[in-house]
Structures are given as C-alpha cells and as structure tokens.
PDB file of C-alpha atoms in Angstrom:
ATOM      1  CA  VAL A   1       2.953  16.200  -6.916  1.00 63.00           C
ATOM      2  CA  PHE A   2       1.828  12.945  -8.170  1.00 68.00           C
ATOM      3  CA  THR A   3      -0.844  11.988 -10.939  1.00 66.00           C
ATOM      4  CA  ASN A   4      -2.468   9.282  -9.847  1.00 67.00           C
ATOM      5  CA  GLY A   5      -4.810  11.184  -7.038  1.00 68.00           C
ATOM      6  CA  GLY A   6      -4.430   7.598  -4.623  1.00 74.00           C
ATOM      7  CA  PHE A   7      -5.482   5.196  -7.486  1.00 88.00           C
ATOM      8  CA  GLU A   8      -8.932   6.896  -7.852  1.00 87.00           C
ATOM      9  CA  ALA A   9      -8.756   6.533 -11.095  1.00 89.00           C
ATOM     10  CA  GLY A  10      -8.991   2.621 -11.183  1.00 93.00           C
ATOM     11  CA  ASP A  11      -5.828   1.840 -13.126  1.00 95.00           C
ATOM     12  CA  LEU A  12      -2.044   2.080 -12.797  1.00 95.00           C
ATOM     13  CA  SER A  13      -1.965   5.544 -15.272  1.00 91.00           C
ATOM     14  CA  GLY A  14       1.118   7.233 -14.330  1.00 91.00           C
ATOM     15  CA  TRP A  15       2.814   4.310 -12.919  1.00 95.00           C
ATOM     16  CA  SER A  16       5.648   1.792 -13.551  1.00 96.00           C
ATOM     17  CA  THR A  17       6.036  -1.756 -12.414  1.00 97.00           C
ATOM     18  CA  SER A  18       8.630  -4.691 -12.440  1.00 97.00           C
ATOM     19  CA  SER A  19       8.963  -7.898 -11.297  1.00 94.00           C
ATOM     20  CA  ASP A  20      11.808  -9.338 -11.398  1.00 93.00           C
ATOM     21  CA  SER A  21      15.102 -11.200  -9.206  1.00 90.00           C
ATOM     22  CA  GLY A  22      16.648  -8.454  -8.012  1.00 92.00           C
ATOM     23  CA  THR A  23      17.667  -6.071 -10.689  1.00 94.00           C
ATOM     24  CA  ALA A  24      14.472  -3.613 -11.322  1.00 96.00           C
ATOM     25  CA  SER A  25      13.228  -3.745 -14.813  1.00 95.00           C
ATOM     26  CA  TYR A  26      10.202  -0.655 -14.709  1.00 97.00           C
ATOM     27  CA  SER A  27       7.655  -0.290 -17.857  1.00 96.00           C
ATOM     28  CA  ALA A  28       5.296   2.280 -17.973  1.00 96.00           C
ATOM     29  CA  ALA A  29       1.632   1.192 -17.516  1.00 95.00           C
ATOM     30  CA  VAL A  30      -0.483   1.278 -20.628  1.00 94.00           C
ATOM     31  CA  ALA A  31      -4.009   2.960 -20.829  1.00 91.00           C
ATOM     32  CA  GLY A  32      -6.455   1.099 -18.333  1.00 94.00           C
ATOM     33  CA  GLN A  33      -3.817  -1.151 -17.235  1.00 96.00           C
ATOM     34  CA  THR A  34      -4.813  -2.336 -13.516  1.00 97.00           C
ATOM     35  CA  THR A  35      -2.255  -5.116 -13.187  1.00 96.00           C
ATOM     36  CA  ARG A  36       1.039  -6.577 -14.061  1.00 95.00           C
ATOM     37  CA  ALA A  37       1.881 -10.377 -13.371  1.00 93.00           C
ATOM     38  CA  SER A  38       4.957 -11.872 -11.893  1.00 89.00           C
ATOM     39  CA  SER A  39       7.726 -12.764 -13.392  1.00 85.00           C
ATOM     40  CA  SER A  40       7.989 -16.382 -12.041  1.00 77.00           C
ATOM     41  CA  ASN A  41       5.246 -17.936  -9.457  1.00 76.00           C
ATOM     42  CA  GLY A  42       1.790 -16.973 -11.440  1.00 79.00           C
ATOM     43  CA  GLY A  43       0.879 -14.509  -9.551  1.00 86.00           C
ATOM     44  CA  LEU A  44       0.269 -10.846  -9.712  1.00 92.00           C
ATOM     45  CA  SER A  45       3.154  -8.115  -9.203  1.00 94.00           C
ATOM     46  CA  SER A  46       1.251  -6.003  -9.037  1.00 96.00           C
ATOM     47  CA  ALA A  47      -2.648  -4.833  -8.755  1.00 96.00           C
ATOM     48  CA  ILE A  48      -5.970  -2.538  -8.537  1.00 97.00           C
ATOM     49  CA  VAL A  49      -7.465  -2.887  -5.128  1.00 96.00           C
ATOM     50  CA  SER A  50     -10.761  -2.536  -4.137  1.00 95.00           C
ATOM     51  CA  PRO A  51     -12.065  -1.929  -0.150  1.00 95.00           C
ATOM     52  CA  GLY A  52     -12.065  -5.373   1.702  1.00 95.00           C
ATOM     53  CA  VAL A  53     -10.381  -7.359   3.835  1.00 96.00           C
ATOM     54  CA  ASP A  54      -6.602  -9.104   3.792  1.00 96.00           C
ATOM     55  CA  ALA A  55      -7.472 -12.762   3.361  1.00 93.00           C
ATOM     56  CA  ASN A  56      -4.247 -13.346   5.274  1.00 94.00           C
ATOM     57  CA  THR A  57      -3.667 -11.060   7.739  1.00 96.00           C
ATOM     58  CA  GLY A  58      -7.459  -9.468   8.087  1.00 95.00           C
ATOM     59  CA  ILE A  59      -6.267  -5.690   8.321  1.00 96.00           C
ATOM     60  CA  GLN A  60      -7.951  -3.247   5.399  1.00 96.00           C
ATOM     61  CA  THR A  61      -7.322  -3.932   1.945  1.00 96.00           C
ATOM     62  CA  THR A  62      -7.700   0.509   0.947  1.00 95.00           C
ATOM     63  CA  TYR A  63      -7.070   3.057   3.393  1.00 94.00           C
ATOM     64  CA  ASN A  64      -9.523   5.793   1.820  1.00 88.00           C
ATOM     65  CA  GLY A  65     -11.650   5.741  -1.366  1.00 87.00           C
ATOM     66  CA  ALA A  66     -12.665   3.791  -4.000  1.00 91.00           C
ATOM     67  CA  ASN A  67      -9.191   1.921  -4.805  1.00 94.00           C
ATOM     68  CA  GLY A  68      -5.905   1.642  -3.870  1.00 95.00           C
ATOM     69  CA  VAL A  69      -2.647  -0.817  -5.446  1.00 96.00           C
ATOM     70  CA  ARG A  70      -1.240  -3.749  -3.454  1.00 97.00           C
ATOM     71  CA  VAL A  71       2.184  -4.706  -4.450  1.00 97.00           C
ATOM     72  CA  GLY A  72       3.306  -8.011  -4.356  1.00 93.00           C
ATOM     73  CA  ASP A  73       1.354 -11.010  -4.219  1.00 85.00           C
ATOM     74  CA  ALA A  74       0.252 -13.859  -1.790  1.00 83.00           C
ATOM     75  CA  VAL A  75       1.292 -16.555  -4.629  1.00 83.00           C
ATOM     76  CA  ALA A  76       4.121 -17.798  -2.274  1.00 78.00           C
ATOM     77  CA  TRP A  77       2.205 -18.562   0.461  1.00 83.00           C
ATOM     78  CA  GLY A  78       1.408 -21.888   1.873  1.00 71.00           C
ATOM     79  CA  TYR A  79       4.574 -22.665  -0.620  1.00 67.00           C
ATOM     80  CA  GLY A  80       2.477 -22.210  -4.047  1.00 66.00           C
ATOM     81  CA  GLY A  81       5.207 -20.845  -6.091  1.00 66.00           C
ATOM     82  CA  GLY A  82       8.663 -20.153  -5.524  1.00 67.00           C
ATOM     83  CA  GLY A  83      11.736 -17.956  -6.093  1.00 71.00           C
ATOM     84  CA  THR A  84      13.001 -15.027  -4.739  1.00 77.00           C
ATOM     85  CA  ILE A  85      10.887 -12.305  -6.605  1.00 87.00           C
ATOM     86  CA  TYR A  86      11.079  -8.440  -6.227  1.00 94.00           C
ATOM     87  CA  ASN A  87       7.837  -6.375  -6.954  1.00 95.00           C
ATOM     88  CA  ARG A  88       8.250  -3.197  -7.567  1.00 97.00           C
ATOM     89  CA  ILE A  89       5.970  -0.295  -8.424  1.00 97.00           C
ATOM     90  CA  ARG A  90       7.312   3.717  -8.605  1.00 96.00           C
ATOM     91  CA  GLN A  91       5.930   7.187  -9.636  1.00 94.00           C
ATOM     92  CA  THR A  92       7.966  10.696 -10.608  1.00 92.00           C
ATOM     93  CA  GLY A  93       6.346  13.680 -10.460  1.00 90.00           C
ATOM     94  CA  THR A  94       7.284  17.585 -10.432  1.00 91.00           C
ATOM     95  CA  VAL A  95       6.748  19.261  -7.105  1.00 92.00           C
ATOM     96  CA  ALA A  96       4.007  22.456  -8.205  1.00 89.00           C
ATOM     97  CA  ALA A  97       3.788  25.419  -5.515  1.00 89.00           C
ATOM     98  CA  GLU A  98       1.123  26.152  -3.030  1.00 86.00           C
ATOM     99  CA  GLY A  99      -1.182  28.846  -2.988  1.00 82.00           C
ATOM    100  CA  ASN A 100       1.781  30.552  -0.664  1.00 87.00           C
ATOM    101  CA  GLY A 101       4.418  29.440  -3.414  1.00 89.00           C
ATOM    102  CA  SER A 102       5.812  26.786  -0.888  1.00 91.00           C
ATOM    103  CA  ALA A 103       6.345  22.492  -1.788  1.00 93.00           C
ATOM    104  CA  GLY A 104       3.661  21.602   0.834  1.00 92.00           C
ATOM    105  CA  PHE A 105       3.057  18.347   2.236  1.00 93.00           C
ATOM    106  CA  LEU A 106       3.376  15.212   0.328  1.00 92.00           C
ATOM    107  CA  TYR A 107       0.949  12.170   1.875  1.00 92.00           C
ATOM    108  CA  PHE A 108       0.479   8.657   1.443  1.00 93.00           C
ATOM    109  CA  ALA A 109      -0.710   5.874   2.652  1.00 94.00           C
ATOM    110  CA  TRP A 110       0.899   2.698   3.513  1.00 97.00           C
ATOM    111  CA  ALA A 111       0.775  -1.339   5.147  1.00 98.00           C
ATOM    112  CA  ALA A 112       2.642  -4.136   4.511  1.00 98.00           C
ATOM    113  CA  VAL A 113       1.485  -7.824   5.151  1.00 98.00           C
ATOM    114  CA  GLU A 114       4.261 -10.438   5.058  1.00 96.00           C
ATOM    115  CA  GLU A 115       4.299 -14.588   5.599  1.00 94.00           C
ATOM    116  CA  ILE A 116       6.163 -15.590   9.076  1.00 94.00           C
ATOM    117  CA  SER A 117       9.138 -17.469   7.753  1.00 92.00           C
ATOM    118  CA  GLY A 118      11.174 -18.007  10.529  1.00 92.00           C
ATOM    119  CA  HIS A 119      14.130 -17.571   8.346  1.00 94.00           C
ATOM    120  CA  SER A 120      17.559 -15.375   9.128  1.00 94.00           C
ATOM    121  CA  THR A 121      17.456 -11.663   8.991  1.00 95.00           C
ATOM    122  CA  SER A 122      18.647 -11.105   5.577  1.00 94.00           C
ATOM    123  CA  GLN A 123      16.757 -14.593   4.493  1.00 94.00           C
ATOM    124  CA  THR A 124      13.359 -13.097   5.375  1.00 95.00           C
ATOM    125  CA  PRO A 125      10.574 -10.866   3.556  1.00 95.00           C
ATOM    126  CA  PHE A 126      11.381  -7.777   3.130  1.00 96.00           C
ATOM    127  CA  PHE A 127       9.840  -4.478   1.697  1.00 98.00           C
ATOM    128  CA  GLN A 128      10.855  -0.540   1.318  1.00 98.00           C
ATOM    129  CA  VAL A 129       8.768   2.235   0.505  1.00 98.00           C
ATOM    130  CA  ARG A 130      11.093   5.523  -0.018  1.00 97.00           C
ATOM    131  CA  VAL A 131      10.453   9.067  -1.843  1.00 97.00           C
ATOM    132  CA  THR A 132      13.757  10.171  -3.636  1.00 97.00           C
ATOM    133  CA  ASN A 133      14.552  14.027  -4.706  1.00 97.00           C
ATOM    134  CA  ASP A 134      16.007  13.705  -7.921  1.00 96.00           C
ATOM    135  CA  SER A 135      17.102  17.242  -8.775  1.00 96.00           C
ATOM    136  CA  GLN A 136      19.193  16.478  -5.775  1.00 95.00           C
ATOM    137  CA  ASN A 137      21.072  13.644  -6.193  1.00 95.00           C
ATOM    138  CA  ASN A 138      18.629  11.070  -5.409  1.00 95.00           C
ATOM    139  CA  ALA A 139      18.680  12.258  -1.771  1.00 96.00           C
ATOM    140  CA  ALA A 140      15.819  10.123  -0.175  1.00 97.00           C
ATOM    141  CA  ILE A 141      13.406  12.500   1.783  1.00 96.00           C
ATOM    142  CA  TYR A 142      11.220   9.255   3.108  1.00 97.00           C
ATOM    143  CA  ASN A 143      12.407   5.823   3.738  1.00 98.00           C
ATOM    144  CA  VAL A 144      11.447   2.791   5.763  1.00 98.00           C
ATOM    145  CA  ALA A 145      12.434  -0.811   5.349  1.00 98.00           C
ATOM    146  CA  HIS A 146      11.803  -3.796   7.089  1.00 98.00           C
ATOM    147  CA  TYR A 147      12.472  -7.343   7.519  1.00 98.00           C
ATOM    148  CA  GLU A 148      11.028  -9.698   9.437  1.00 97.00           C
ATOM    149  CA  THR A 149      12.849 -10.050  12.611  1.00 96.00           C
ATOM    150  CA  ASP A 150      13.070  -6.436  13.008  1.00 97.00           C
ATOM    151  CA  GLY A 151      11.720  -5.277  16.275  1.00 94.00           C
ATOM    152  CA  GLY A 152       8.581  -3.051  16.681  1.00 96.00           C
ATOM    153  CA  ALA A 153       7.598  -3.265  12.848  1.00 97.00           C
ATOM    154  CA  TRP A 154       5.549  -5.966  12.671  1.00 98.00           C
ATOM    155  CA  VAL A 155       2.002  -7.527  14.575  1.00 97.00           C
ATOM    156  CA  THR A 156       1.428 -11.123  14.797  1.00 97.00           C
ATOM    157  CA  ALA A 157      -2.135 -11.388  12.783  1.00 96.00           C
ATOM    158  CA  ALA A 158      -4.868 -12.948  15.238  1.00 94.00           C
ATOM    159  CA  ASN A 159      -5.459 -16.542  13.340  1.00 89.00           C
ATOM    160  CA  GLY A 160      -1.507 -16.726  13.521  1.00 91.00           C
ATOM    161  CA  ASN A 161      -0.340 -16.723   9.753  1.00 87.00           C
ATOM    162  CA  GLY A 162       0.962 -13.666   9.302  1.00 95.00           C
ATOM    163  CA  LYS A 163       2.290 -10.209  10.561  1.00 97.00           C
ATOM    164  CA  TYR A 164       1.464  -6.911   9.396  1.00 98.00           C
ATOM    165  CA  SER A 165       2.745  -3.385   9.686  1.00 98.00           C
ATOM    166  CA  ALA A 166       2.968  -2.109  13.096  1.00 97.00           C
ATOM    167  CA  ASN A 167       1.985   1.772  13.417  1.00 92.00           C
ATOM    168  CA  SER A 168       1.492   4.138  16.253  1.00 83.00           C
ATOM    169  CA  ASN A 169      -2.169   5.890  15.704  1.00 86.00           C
ATOM    170  CA  ALA A 170      -5.144   4.438  17.261  1.00 84.00           C
ATOM    171  CA  ASN A 171      -7.241   6.699  14.727  1.00 85.00           C
ATOM    172  CA  ASP A 172      -5.818   5.356  11.657  1.00 90.00           C
ATOM    173  CA  PRO A 173      -6.778   1.360  10.462  1.00 92.00           C
ATOM    174  CA  LEU A 174      -4.721  -1.899  11.635  1.00 94.00           C
ATOM    175  CA  GLY A 175      -1.464  -2.203  10.044  1.00 96.00           C
ATOM    176  CA  TRP A 176      -1.479   1.807   7.931  1.00 96.00           C
ATOM    177  CA  ASN A 177       0.979   3.896   8.726  1.00 96.00           C
ATOM    178  CA  VAL A 178       0.403   7.436   7.071  1.00 93.00           C
ATOM    179  CA  VAL A 179       3.252   9.568   6.031  1.00 94.00           C
ATOM    180  CA  ALA A 180       3.363  13.691   5.916  1.00 94.00           C
ATOM    181  CA  VAL A 181       6.321  14.784   4.391  1.00 94.00           C
ATOM    182  CA  ASP A 182       6.853  18.502   4.725  1.00 95.00           C
ATOM    183  CA  LEU A 183       8.861  19.284   1.601  1.00 95.00           C
ATOM    184  CA  ASP A 184      10.071  22.762   2.131  1.00 95.00           C
ATOM    185  CA  ALA A 185      11.521  21.100   5.543  1.00 96.00           C
ATOM    186  CA  ALA A 186      12.873  18.237   3.133  1.00 96.00           C
ATOM    187  CA  GLY A 187      15.008  20.840   1.186  1.00 95.00           C
ATOM    188  CA  VAL A 188      12.743  20.127  -1.451  1.00 95.00           C
ATOM    189  CA  SER A 189      12.085  23.209  -3.728  1.00 94.00           C
ATOM    190  CA  VAL A 190       9.151  24.145  -6.693  1.00 94.00           C
ATOM    191  CA  GLY A 191      10.144  22.339  -9.583  1.00 94.00           C
ATOM    192  CA  ASP A 192      12.176  19.655  -8.040  1.00 95.00           C
ATOM    193  CA  SER A 193      11.659  16.051  -9.400  1.00 94.00           C
ATOM    194  CA  LEU A 194      10.280  13.223  -6.962  1.00 94.00           C
ATOM    195  CA  THR A 195       9.836   9.858  -7.294  1.00 95.00           C
ATOM    196  CA  LEU A 196       7.849   7.705  -5.148  1.00 95.00           C
ATOM    197  CA  GLU A 197       8.889   3.918  -4.716  1.00 97.00           C
ATOM    198  CA  ALA A 198       7.370   0.868  -2.812  1.00 97.00           C
ATOM    199  CA  ILE A 199       9.571  -2.587  -3.283  1.00 98.00           C
ATOM    200  CA  ALA A 200       8.426  -6.434  -1.922  1.00 96.00           C
ATOM    201  CA  ARG A 201      10.217  -9.263  -1.775  1.00 94.00           C
ATOM    202  CA  ASP A 202       9.501 -12.802  -0.893  1.00 92.00           C
ATOM    203  CA  CYS A 203      11.675 -14.730   1.369  1.00 92.00           C
ATOM    204  CA  THR A 204      14.894 -15.684  -0.109  1.00 90.00           C
ATOM    205  CA  GLN A 205      14.751 -19.726   0.737  1.00 85.00           C
ATOM    206  CA  SER A 206      11.029 -20.958  -0.318  1.00 75.00           C
ATOM    207  CA  ALA A 207       9.556 -17.526  -1.055  1.00 79.00           C
ATOM    208  CA  HIS A 208       7.618 -16.672   1.830  1.00 91.00           C
ATOM    209  CA  ALA A 209       5.458 -13.984   0.806  1.00 92.00           C
ATOM    210  CA  MET A 210       5.410 -10.150   0.866  1.00 95.00           C
ATOM    211  CA  TYR A 211       3.192  -7.013  -0.307  1.00 96.00           C
ATOM    212  CA  VAL A 212       2.516  -3.294   0.109  1.00 98.00           C
ATOM    213  CA  TYR A 213      -0.708  -1.547   0.136  1.00 97.00           C
ATOM    214  CA  LEU A 214      -0.623   1.289  -1.367  1.00 96.00           C
ATOM    215  CA  ASP A 215      -3.000   4.405  -1.227  1.00 94.00           C
ATOM    216  CA  GLY A 216      -4.075   8.123  -0.863  1.00 88.00           C
ATOM    217  CA  PHE A 217      -1.127  10.061  -2.482  1.00 85.00           C
ATOM    218  CA  GLY A 218      -1.216  13.761  -3.427  1.00 84.00           C
ATOM    219  CA  GLY A 219      -0.943  17.513  -0.981  1.00 81.00           C
ATOM    220  CA  VAL A 220      -3.864  16.586   1.233  1.00 82.00           C
ATOM    221  CA  ARG A 221      -4.081  14.089   4.453  1.00 83.00           C
ATOM    222  CA  PRO A 222      -6.270  11.514   3.399  1.00 83.00           C
ATOM    223  CA  ASP A 223      -8.281  10.856   6.109  1.00 80.00           C
ATOM    224  CA  PRO A 224      -9.732   7.182   7.404  1.00 79.00           C
ATOM    225  CA  VAL A 225     -12.632   5.675   6.446  1.00 63.00           C
ATOM    226  CA  ASN A 226     -14.360   2.904   7.310  1.00 49.00           C
ATOM    227  CA  THR A 227     -13.932   0.967   4.025  1.00 46.00           C
ATOM    228  CA  VAL A 228     -15.022  -2.539   4.427  1.00 46.00           C
ATOM    229  CA  PRO A 229     -18.207  -3.073   2.599  1.00 42.00           C
ATOM    230  CA  VAL A 230     -21.423  -3.590   4.433  1.00 40.00           C
ATOM    231  CA  PRO A 231     -22.768  -7.062   3.759  1.00 41.00           C
ATOM    232  CA  ALA A 232     -25.745  -7.329   2.161  1.00 38.00           C
ATOM    233  CA  THR A 233     -27.808  -8.619   4.708  1.00 35.00           C
ATOM    234  CA  LEU A 234     -27.726  -5.575   6.556  1.00 33.00           C
ATOM    235  CA  VAL A 235     -28.171  -3.235   3.404  1.00 36.00           C
ATOM    236  CA  ARG A 236     -31.394  -5.356   3.183  1.00 35.00           C
ATOM    237  CA  MET A 237     -32.290  -5.237   6.606  1.00 34.00           C
ATOM    238  CA  GLY A 238     -31.287  -1.125   6.546  1.00 39.00           C
ATOM    239  CA  LEU A 239     -33.929  -0.989   2.845  1.00 37.00           C
ATOM    240  CA  VAL A 240     -36.568  -3.236   5.086  1.00 39.00           C
ATOM    241  CA  LEU A 241     -36.554  -0.990   8.442  1.00 39.00           C
ATOM    242  CA  THR A 242     -36.347   2.307   6.329  1.00 39.00           C
ATOM    243  CA  GLY A 243     -39.734   1.081   4.378  1.00 45.00           C
ATOM    244  CA  LEU A 244     -41.772  -0.128   8.055  1.00 41.00           C
ATOM    245  CA  ALA A 245     -40.529   3.968   9.414  1.00 46.00           C
ATOM    246  CA  ALA A 246     -42.161   5.054   5.989  1.00 47.00           C
ATOM    247  CA  ALA A 247     -45.365   2.926   6.525  1.00 48.00           C
ATOM    248  CA  ARG A 248     -45.645   3.762  10.358  1.00 48.00           C
ATOM    249  CA  ARG A 249     -45.701   7.716   9.457  1.00 48.00           C
ATOM    250  CA  ARG A 250     -48.249   7.134   6.429  1.00 48.00           C
ATOM    251  CA  LYS A 251     -50.558   5.223   8.888  1.00 50.00           C
ATOM    252  CA  ALA A 252     -50.249   8.142  11.082  1.00 46.00           C
TER     253      ALA A 252
END
C-alpha cells in the first residue's frame, strides 16, 4: 500500500511532514530529503535513523532493515528548547489487490519515547499513530494515542529519565509495537485510499520531549532483528579468531 518500503530508500521519499504549533502544515519531501527542521526549537521535526540505541531510554531506534524514521526530537530533553511543538509525518497510498483479489494486510511497527514531565494529563507529552480510509469519510481503521499519565501505556526507562511505549509481545524489542491491520476485515476495498499519520507533541508547559519511531511498512509482517551495531572491538576479535582457525587448519 505504501510506497516507501519501510524507509529502506534511505530518505523521506513519498512522505509529507509538518512541524507546527497546533495546525498541521504538511509539505512533501523533496528527492533525497532525510530530515525536516523543527519550526521553533532548533532541532529536527523528523529524521531518517539507522540501527542503534535510543540515548534516553535504551530501546532500539529501528525495528528491522537499514533505516527507520523518528518523528519529533529530543531538543526539549533537559529544557534545551521551548514551546509546544507538534511534529507530524504522513503518507497516502492506494490499496492494491493481493494475488487472491483481497485487500490483504497492512503492517508497520512503532515505538514512542517521552520525557517524564509530571504535568496534568492534557499538558503532558502526547503522541498518536493512525490509519484512515480516505475513500470512506476518513474512517479510522487503526488509532492509538497516549498521554504520559495513561496507565499501562508506558514503561519507565532504567535510568529514570524517560518512558517508552509498552508492548505485549515478548518476541519484539522493548518499546516496539507491531501493527497488523486486516484490511478486508476493516472494510477496506481494493482501490481505496489510505493515509498513515504519526504525531508527536511536546508537553504544553515547558517542552518536555516526545518522539515516535516508525519502521517496517508494507504487506509482509516485519520480523524483529538485532539492529544494534556490533562493537568494532568484537568485529576485530571475530576476524582474529577466524584467522587463527584458518592458520590451524593450514598447519594440520
């Protein structure tokens, strides 16, 4: 359905982004674009990310493959920026038929990270991930949204600096949620137009940060992989051991 293929192109091709104070103002990414600047705090509203570890919570920055995207940034972490900022990304695609003529499934993965604010519910950081059917009056076929105070939605990071989204699948990396939308069951027809949108909003008081990682879009369920890069020292050790083994074989 979606053309980006899980951001494996290495840029924001096919996506539109917005950084605003409450009213969306989307603009389409240009060829090769990898980031979108924040509207007011000097950071990045959205950015292509590679496999690694989130500095604030320790969760993985991608779910699988070589690239994902982060919507929102951490400039507000430690009060490095101010103001309520909404960061958004979206893409619209037309549903193509599966081999059996059905609409099939839409898969994607997301993980949310927020700075602990301690504010009242409506003032805390907020995020939303949703899919709407534009051909059927923008009906929501998937919608998740949470504030900091929503019970059961968050896990506090070991360092106590932030929270990451809770998930119920022990086989998935910490913080990541894999979505499998049965389009036929959701009343989606071949040819319908769907829009996927993610929104990350800092808190309304002093810009405690919120951001969302997205990855794995497509018609095939993404499998979680160990995306954390292997330290260079271990790579070198592996090469040394391989060399020693080869030398022993030659000697034998």
